Tab-separated table of N, CA and C in Angstrom:
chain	number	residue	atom	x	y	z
A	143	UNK	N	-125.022	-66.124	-70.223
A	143	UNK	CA	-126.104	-65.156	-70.105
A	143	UNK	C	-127.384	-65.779	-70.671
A	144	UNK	N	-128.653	-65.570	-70.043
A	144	UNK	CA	-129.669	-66.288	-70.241
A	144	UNK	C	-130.056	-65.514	-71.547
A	145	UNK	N	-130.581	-66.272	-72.541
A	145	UNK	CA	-131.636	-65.725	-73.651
A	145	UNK	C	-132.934	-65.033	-73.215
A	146	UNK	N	-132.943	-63.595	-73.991
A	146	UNK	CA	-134.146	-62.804	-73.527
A	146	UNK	C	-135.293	-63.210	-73.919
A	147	UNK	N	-136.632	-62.918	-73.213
A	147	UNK	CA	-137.599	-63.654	-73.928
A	147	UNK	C	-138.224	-62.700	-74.882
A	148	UNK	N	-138.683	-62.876	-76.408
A	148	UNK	CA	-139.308	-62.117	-77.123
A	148	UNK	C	-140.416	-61.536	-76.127
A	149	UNK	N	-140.776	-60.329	-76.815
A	149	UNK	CA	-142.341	-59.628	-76.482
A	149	UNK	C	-142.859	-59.744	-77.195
A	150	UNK	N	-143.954	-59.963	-76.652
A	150	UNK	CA	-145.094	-60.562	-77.634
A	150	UNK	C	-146.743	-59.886	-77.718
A	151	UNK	N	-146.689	-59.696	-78.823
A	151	UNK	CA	-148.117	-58.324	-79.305
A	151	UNK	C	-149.128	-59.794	-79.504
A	152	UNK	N	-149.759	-60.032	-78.252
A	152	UNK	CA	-150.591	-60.397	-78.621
A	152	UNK	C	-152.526	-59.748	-78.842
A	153	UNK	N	-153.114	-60.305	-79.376
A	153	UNK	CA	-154.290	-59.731	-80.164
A	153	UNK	C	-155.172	-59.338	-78.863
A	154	UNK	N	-156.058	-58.696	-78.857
A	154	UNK	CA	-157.075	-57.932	-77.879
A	154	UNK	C	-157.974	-59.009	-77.448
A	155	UNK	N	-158.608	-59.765	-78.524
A	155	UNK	CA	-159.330	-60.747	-78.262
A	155	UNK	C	-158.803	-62.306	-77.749
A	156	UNK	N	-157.481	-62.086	-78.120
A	156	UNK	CA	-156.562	-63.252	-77.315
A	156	UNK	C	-156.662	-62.998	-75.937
A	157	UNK	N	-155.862	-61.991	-75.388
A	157	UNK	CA	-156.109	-61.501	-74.256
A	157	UNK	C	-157.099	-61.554	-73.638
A	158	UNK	N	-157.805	-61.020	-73.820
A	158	UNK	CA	-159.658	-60.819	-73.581
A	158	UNK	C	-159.882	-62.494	-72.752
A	159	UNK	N	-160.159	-63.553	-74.014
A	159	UNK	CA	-160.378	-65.042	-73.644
A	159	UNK	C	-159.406	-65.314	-72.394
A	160	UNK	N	-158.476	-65.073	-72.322
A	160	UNK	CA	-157.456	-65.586	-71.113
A	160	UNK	C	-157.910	-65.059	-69.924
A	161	UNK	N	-158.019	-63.774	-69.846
A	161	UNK	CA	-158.411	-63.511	-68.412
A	161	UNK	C	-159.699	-63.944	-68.281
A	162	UNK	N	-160.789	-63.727	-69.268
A	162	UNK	CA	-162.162	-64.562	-69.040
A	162	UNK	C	-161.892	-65.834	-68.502
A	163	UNK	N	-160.896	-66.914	-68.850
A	163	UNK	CA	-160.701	-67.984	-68.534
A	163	UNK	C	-160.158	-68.023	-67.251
A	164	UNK	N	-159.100	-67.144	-66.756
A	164	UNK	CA	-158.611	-67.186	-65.082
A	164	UNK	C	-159.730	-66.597	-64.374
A	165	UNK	N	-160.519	-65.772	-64.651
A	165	UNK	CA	-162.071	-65.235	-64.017
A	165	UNK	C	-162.748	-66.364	-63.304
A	166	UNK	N	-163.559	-67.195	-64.933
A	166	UNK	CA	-164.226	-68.329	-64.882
A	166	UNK	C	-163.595	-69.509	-64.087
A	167	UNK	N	-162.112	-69.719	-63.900
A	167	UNK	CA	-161.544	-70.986	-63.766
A	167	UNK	C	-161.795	-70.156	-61.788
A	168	UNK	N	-161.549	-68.955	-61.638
A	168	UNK	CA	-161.279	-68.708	-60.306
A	168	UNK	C	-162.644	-69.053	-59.305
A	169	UNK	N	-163.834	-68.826	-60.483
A	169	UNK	CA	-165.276	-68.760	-59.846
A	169	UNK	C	-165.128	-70.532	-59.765
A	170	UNK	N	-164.703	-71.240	-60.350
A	170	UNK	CA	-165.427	-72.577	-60.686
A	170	UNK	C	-164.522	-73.082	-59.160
A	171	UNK	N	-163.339	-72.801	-59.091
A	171	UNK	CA	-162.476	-73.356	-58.184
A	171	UNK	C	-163.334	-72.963	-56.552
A	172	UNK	N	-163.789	-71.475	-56.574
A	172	UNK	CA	-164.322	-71.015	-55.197
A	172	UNK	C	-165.390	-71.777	-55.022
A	173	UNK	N	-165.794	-71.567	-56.053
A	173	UNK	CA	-167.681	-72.697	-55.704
A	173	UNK	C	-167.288	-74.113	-55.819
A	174	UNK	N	-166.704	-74.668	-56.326
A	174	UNK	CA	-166.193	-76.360	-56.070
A	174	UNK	C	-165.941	-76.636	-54.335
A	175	UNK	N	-164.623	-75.642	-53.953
A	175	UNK	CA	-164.601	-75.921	-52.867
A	175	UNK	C	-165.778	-75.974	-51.698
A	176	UNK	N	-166.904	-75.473	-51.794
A	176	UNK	CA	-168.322	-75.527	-50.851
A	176	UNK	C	-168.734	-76.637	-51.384
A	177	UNK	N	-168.962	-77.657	-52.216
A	177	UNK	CA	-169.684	-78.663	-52.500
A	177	UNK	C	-169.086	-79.404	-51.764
A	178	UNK	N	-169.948	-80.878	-51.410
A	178	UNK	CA	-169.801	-82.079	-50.949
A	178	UNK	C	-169.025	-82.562	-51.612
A	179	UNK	N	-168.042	-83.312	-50.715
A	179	UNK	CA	-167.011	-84.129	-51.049
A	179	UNK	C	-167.211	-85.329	-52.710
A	180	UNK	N	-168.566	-85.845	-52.680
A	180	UNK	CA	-169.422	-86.737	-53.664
A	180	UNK	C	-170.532	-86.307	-53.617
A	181	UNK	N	-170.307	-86.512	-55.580
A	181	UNK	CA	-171.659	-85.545	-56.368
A	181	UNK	C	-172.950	-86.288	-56.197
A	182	UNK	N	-172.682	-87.511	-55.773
A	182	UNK	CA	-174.455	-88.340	-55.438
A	182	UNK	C	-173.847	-88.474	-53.699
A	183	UNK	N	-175.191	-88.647	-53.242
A	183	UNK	CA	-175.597	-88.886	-51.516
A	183	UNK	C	-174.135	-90.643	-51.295
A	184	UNK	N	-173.647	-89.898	-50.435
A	184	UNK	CA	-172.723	-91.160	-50.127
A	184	UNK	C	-172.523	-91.360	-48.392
A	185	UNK	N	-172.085	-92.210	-47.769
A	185	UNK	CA	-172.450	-92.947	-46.769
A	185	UNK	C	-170.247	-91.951	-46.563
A	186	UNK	N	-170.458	-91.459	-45.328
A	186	UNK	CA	-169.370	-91.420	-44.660
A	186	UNK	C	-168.188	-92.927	-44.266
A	187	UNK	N	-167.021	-92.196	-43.481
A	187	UNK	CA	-166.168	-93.371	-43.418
A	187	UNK	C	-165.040	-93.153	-42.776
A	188	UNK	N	-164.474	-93.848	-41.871
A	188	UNK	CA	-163.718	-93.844	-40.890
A	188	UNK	C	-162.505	-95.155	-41.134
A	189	UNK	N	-161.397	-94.519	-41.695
A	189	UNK	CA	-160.747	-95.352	-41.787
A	189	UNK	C	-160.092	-96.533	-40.526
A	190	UNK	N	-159.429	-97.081	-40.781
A	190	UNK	CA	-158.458	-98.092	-39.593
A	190	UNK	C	-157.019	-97.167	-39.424
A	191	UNK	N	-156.292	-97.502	-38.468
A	191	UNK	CA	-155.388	-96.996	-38.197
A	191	UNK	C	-154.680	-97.850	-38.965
A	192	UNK	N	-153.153	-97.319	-39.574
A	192	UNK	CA	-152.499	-98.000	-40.653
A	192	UNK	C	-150.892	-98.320	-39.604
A	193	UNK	N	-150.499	-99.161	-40.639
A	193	UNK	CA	-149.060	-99.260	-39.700
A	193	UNK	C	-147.925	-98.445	-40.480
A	194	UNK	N	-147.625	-97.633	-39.239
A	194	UNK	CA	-146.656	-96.529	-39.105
A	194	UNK	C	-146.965	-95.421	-39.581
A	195	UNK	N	-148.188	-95.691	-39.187
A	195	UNK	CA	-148.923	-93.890	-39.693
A	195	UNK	C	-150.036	-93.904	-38.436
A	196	UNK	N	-150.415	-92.501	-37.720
A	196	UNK	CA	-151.326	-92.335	-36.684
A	196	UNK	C	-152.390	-91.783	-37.540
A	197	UNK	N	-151.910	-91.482	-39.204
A	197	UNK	CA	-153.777	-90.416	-39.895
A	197	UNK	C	-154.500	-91.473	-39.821
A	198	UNK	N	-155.146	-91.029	-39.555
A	198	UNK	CA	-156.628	-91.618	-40.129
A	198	UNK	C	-157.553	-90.898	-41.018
A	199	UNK	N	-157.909	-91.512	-41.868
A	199	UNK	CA	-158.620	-90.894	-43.262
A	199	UNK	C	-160.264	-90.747	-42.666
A	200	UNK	N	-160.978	-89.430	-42.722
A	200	UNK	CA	-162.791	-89.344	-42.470
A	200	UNK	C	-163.112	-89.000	-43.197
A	201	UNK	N	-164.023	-89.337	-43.582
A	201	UNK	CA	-165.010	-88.484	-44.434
A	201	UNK	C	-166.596	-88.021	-43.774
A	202	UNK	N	-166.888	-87.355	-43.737
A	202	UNK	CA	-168.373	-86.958	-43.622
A	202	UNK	C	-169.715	-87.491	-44.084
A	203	UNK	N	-170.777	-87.972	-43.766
A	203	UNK	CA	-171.552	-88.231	-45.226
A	203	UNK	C	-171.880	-87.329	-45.735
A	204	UNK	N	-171.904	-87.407	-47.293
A	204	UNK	CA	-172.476	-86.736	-48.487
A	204	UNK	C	-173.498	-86.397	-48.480
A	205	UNK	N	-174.316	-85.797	-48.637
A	205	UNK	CA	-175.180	-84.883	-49.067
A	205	UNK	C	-175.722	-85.440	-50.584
A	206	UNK	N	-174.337	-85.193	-51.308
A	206	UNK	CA	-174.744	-85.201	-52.742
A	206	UNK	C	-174.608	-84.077	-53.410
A	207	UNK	N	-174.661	-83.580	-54.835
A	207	UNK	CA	-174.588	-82.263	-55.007
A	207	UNK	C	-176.321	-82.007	-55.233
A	208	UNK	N	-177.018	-80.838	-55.291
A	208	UNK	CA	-178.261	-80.519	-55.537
A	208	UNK	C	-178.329	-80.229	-57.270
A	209	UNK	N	-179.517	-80.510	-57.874
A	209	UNK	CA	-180.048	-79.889	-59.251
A	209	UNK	C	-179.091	-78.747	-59.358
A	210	UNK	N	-179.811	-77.901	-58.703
A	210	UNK	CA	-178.584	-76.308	-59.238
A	210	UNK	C	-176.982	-76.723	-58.979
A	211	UNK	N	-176.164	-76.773	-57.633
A	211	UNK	CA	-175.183	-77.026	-57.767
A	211	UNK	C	-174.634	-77.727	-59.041
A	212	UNK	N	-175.579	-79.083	-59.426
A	212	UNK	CA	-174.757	-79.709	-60.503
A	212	UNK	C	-174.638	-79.109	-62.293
A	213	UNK	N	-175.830	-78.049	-61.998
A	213	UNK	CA	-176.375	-77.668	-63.514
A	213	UNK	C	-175.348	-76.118	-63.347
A	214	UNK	N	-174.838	-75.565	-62.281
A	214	UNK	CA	-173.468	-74.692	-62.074
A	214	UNK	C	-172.262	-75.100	-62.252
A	215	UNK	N	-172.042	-76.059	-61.505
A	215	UNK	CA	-171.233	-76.552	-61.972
A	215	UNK	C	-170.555	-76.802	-63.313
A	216	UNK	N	-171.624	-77.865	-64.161
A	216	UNK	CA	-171.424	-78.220	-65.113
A	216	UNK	C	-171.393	-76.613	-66.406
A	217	UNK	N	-171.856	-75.990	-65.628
A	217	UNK	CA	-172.306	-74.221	-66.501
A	217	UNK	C	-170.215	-73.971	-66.629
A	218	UNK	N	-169.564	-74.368	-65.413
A	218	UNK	CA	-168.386	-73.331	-65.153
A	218	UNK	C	-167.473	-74.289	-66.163
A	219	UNK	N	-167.761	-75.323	-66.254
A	219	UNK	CA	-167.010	-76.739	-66.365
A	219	UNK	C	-167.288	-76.401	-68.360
A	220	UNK	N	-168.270	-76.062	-68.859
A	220	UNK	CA	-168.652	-76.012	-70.261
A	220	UNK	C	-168.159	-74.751	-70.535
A	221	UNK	N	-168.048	-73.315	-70.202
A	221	UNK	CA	-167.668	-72.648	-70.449
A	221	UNK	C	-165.877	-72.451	-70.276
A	222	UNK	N	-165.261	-72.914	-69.196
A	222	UNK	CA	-163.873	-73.691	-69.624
A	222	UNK	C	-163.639	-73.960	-70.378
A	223	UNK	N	-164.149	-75.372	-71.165
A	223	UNK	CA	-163.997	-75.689	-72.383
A	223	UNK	C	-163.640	-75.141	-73.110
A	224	UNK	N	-164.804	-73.786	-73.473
A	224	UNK	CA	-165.032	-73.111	-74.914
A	224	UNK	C	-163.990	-72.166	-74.608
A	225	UNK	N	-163.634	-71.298	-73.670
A	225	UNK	CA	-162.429	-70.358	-73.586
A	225	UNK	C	-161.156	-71.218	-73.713
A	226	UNK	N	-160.894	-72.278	-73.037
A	226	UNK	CA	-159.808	-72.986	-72.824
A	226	UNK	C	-159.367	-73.408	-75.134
A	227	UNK	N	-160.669	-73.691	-75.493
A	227	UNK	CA	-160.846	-73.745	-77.217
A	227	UNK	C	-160.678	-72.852	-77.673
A	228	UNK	N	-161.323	-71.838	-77.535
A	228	UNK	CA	-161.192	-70.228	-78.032
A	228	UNK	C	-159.166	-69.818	-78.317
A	229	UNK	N	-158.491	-70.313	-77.102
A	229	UNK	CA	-157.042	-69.600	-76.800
A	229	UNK	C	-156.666	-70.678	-77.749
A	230	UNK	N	-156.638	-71.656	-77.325
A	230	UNK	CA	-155.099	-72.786	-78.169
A	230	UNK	C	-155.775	-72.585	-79.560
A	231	UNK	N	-156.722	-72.738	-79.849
A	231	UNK	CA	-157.277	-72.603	-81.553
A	231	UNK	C	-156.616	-71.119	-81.966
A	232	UNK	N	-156.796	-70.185	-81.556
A	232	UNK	CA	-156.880	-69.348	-81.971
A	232	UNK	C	-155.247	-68.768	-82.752
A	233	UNK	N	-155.774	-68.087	-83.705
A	233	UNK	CA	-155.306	-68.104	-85.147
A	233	UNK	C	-153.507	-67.415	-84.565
A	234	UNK	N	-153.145	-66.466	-83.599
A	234	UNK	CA	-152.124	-66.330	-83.458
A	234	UNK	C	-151.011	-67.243	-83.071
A	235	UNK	N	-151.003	-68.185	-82.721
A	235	UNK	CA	-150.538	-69.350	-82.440
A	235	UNK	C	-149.453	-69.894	-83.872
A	236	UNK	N	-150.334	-69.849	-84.679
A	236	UNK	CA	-149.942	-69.881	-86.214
A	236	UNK	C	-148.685	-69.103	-86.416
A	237	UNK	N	-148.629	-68.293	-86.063
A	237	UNK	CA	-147.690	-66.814	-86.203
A	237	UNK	C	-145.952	-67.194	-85.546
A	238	UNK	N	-146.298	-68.260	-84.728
A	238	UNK	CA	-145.191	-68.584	-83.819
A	238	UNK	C	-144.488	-70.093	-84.171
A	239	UNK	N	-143.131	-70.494	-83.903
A	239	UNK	CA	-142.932	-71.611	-83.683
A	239	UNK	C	-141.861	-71.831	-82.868
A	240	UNK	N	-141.717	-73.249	-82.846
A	240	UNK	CA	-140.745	-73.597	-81.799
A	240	UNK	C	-141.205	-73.110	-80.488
A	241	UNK	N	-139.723	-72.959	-79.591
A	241	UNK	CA	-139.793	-72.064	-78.962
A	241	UNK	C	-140.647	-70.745	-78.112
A	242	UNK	N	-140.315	-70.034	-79.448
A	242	UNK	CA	-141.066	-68.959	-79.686
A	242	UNK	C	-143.063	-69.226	-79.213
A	243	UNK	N	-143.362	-70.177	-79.520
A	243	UNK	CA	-144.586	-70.852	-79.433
A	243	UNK	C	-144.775	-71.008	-78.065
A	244	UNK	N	-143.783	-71.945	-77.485
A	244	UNK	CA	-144.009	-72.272	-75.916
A	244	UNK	C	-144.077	-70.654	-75.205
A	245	UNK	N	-142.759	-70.183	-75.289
A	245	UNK	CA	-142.794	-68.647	-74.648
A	245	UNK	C	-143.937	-68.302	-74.383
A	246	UNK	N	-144.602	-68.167	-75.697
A	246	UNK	CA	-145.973	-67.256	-75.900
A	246	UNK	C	-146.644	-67.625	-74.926
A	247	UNK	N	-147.078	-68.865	-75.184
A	247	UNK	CA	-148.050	-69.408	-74.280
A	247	UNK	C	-148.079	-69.193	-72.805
A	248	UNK	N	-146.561	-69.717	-72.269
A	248	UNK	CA	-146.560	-68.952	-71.058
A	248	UNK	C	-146.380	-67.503	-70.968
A	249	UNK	N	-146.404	-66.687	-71.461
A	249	UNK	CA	-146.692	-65.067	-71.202
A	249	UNK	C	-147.814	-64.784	-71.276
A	250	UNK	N	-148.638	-65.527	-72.249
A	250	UNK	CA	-149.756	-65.020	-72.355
A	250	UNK	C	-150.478	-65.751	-70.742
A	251	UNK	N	-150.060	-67.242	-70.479
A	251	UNK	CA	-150.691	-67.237	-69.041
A	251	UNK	C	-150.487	-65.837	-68.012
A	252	UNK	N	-149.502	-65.502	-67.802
A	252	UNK	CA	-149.191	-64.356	-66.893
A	252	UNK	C	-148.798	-62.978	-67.432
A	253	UNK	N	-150.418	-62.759	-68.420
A	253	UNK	CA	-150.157	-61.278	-68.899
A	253	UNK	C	-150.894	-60.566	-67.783
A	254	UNK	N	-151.763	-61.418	-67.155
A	254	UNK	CA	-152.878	-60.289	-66.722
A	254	UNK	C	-152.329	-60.499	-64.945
A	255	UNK	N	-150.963	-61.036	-64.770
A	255	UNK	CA	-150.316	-60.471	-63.144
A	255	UNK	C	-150.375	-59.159	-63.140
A	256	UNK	N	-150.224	-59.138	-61.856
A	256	UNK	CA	-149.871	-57.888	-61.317
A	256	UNK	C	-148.577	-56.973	-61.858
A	257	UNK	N	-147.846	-58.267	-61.858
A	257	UNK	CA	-146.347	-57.700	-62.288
A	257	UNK	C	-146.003	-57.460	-63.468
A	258	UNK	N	-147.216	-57.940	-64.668
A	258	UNK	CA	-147.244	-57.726	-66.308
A	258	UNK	C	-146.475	-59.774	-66.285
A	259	UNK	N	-146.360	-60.165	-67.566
A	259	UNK	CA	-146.194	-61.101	-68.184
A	259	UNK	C	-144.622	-61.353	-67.575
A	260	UNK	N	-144.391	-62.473	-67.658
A	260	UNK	CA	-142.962	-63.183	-67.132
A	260	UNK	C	-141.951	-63.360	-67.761
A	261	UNK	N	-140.662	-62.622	-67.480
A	261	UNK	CA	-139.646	-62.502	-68.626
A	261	UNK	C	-138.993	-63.999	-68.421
């Protein structure tokens, strides 16, 4: 019989940072995908046909990313950081070991499913 997983009371402001962080990580991922392939102006490319493969690798030329794109970017990319700092620093962590520690961590990734946290 499998071992149950503790429940775990974690703090308001723990919580809080995590979903801020799947929020932020969800915005950074949607807007990444619209940028150019390369963050400076780059020259497209058409690979050779390879042996025993029909892909062929293209690329488009680059664009580049623009002033704003890169100063957004770098906005979604810095605030990561500080939430991604905010959770593992943070003082409940202390409270746990072993085990018990890893658990947490993954429940607390999937508190804010649909389905509640992952037994």
């Amino acid at each position: 019989m499998p071992k149950k997983s503790p429940a775990f009371d974690f703090p308001q402001d723990l919580l809080d940072a995590q979903a801020a962080l799947e929020e932020v990580q969800a915005e950074h991922d949607q807007f990444a995908r619209l940028l150019p392939w390369s963050a400076e102006p780059m020259v497209g490319w058409k690979s050779d046909k390879q042996l025993h493969s029909d892909y062929l690798s293209e690329k488009e030329d680059s664009r580049g990313y623009t002033t704003e794109e890169a100063e957004r970017l770098a906005g979604y990319r810095a605030r990561i950081l500080e939430l991604t700092t905010q959770i593992i620093t943070h003082p409940y962590w202390a409270t746990l070991s072993g085990p018990d520690r890893v658990q947490a961590r993954t429940a607390l990734k999937h508190a804010h499913d649909p389905a509640g946290p992952a037994a």
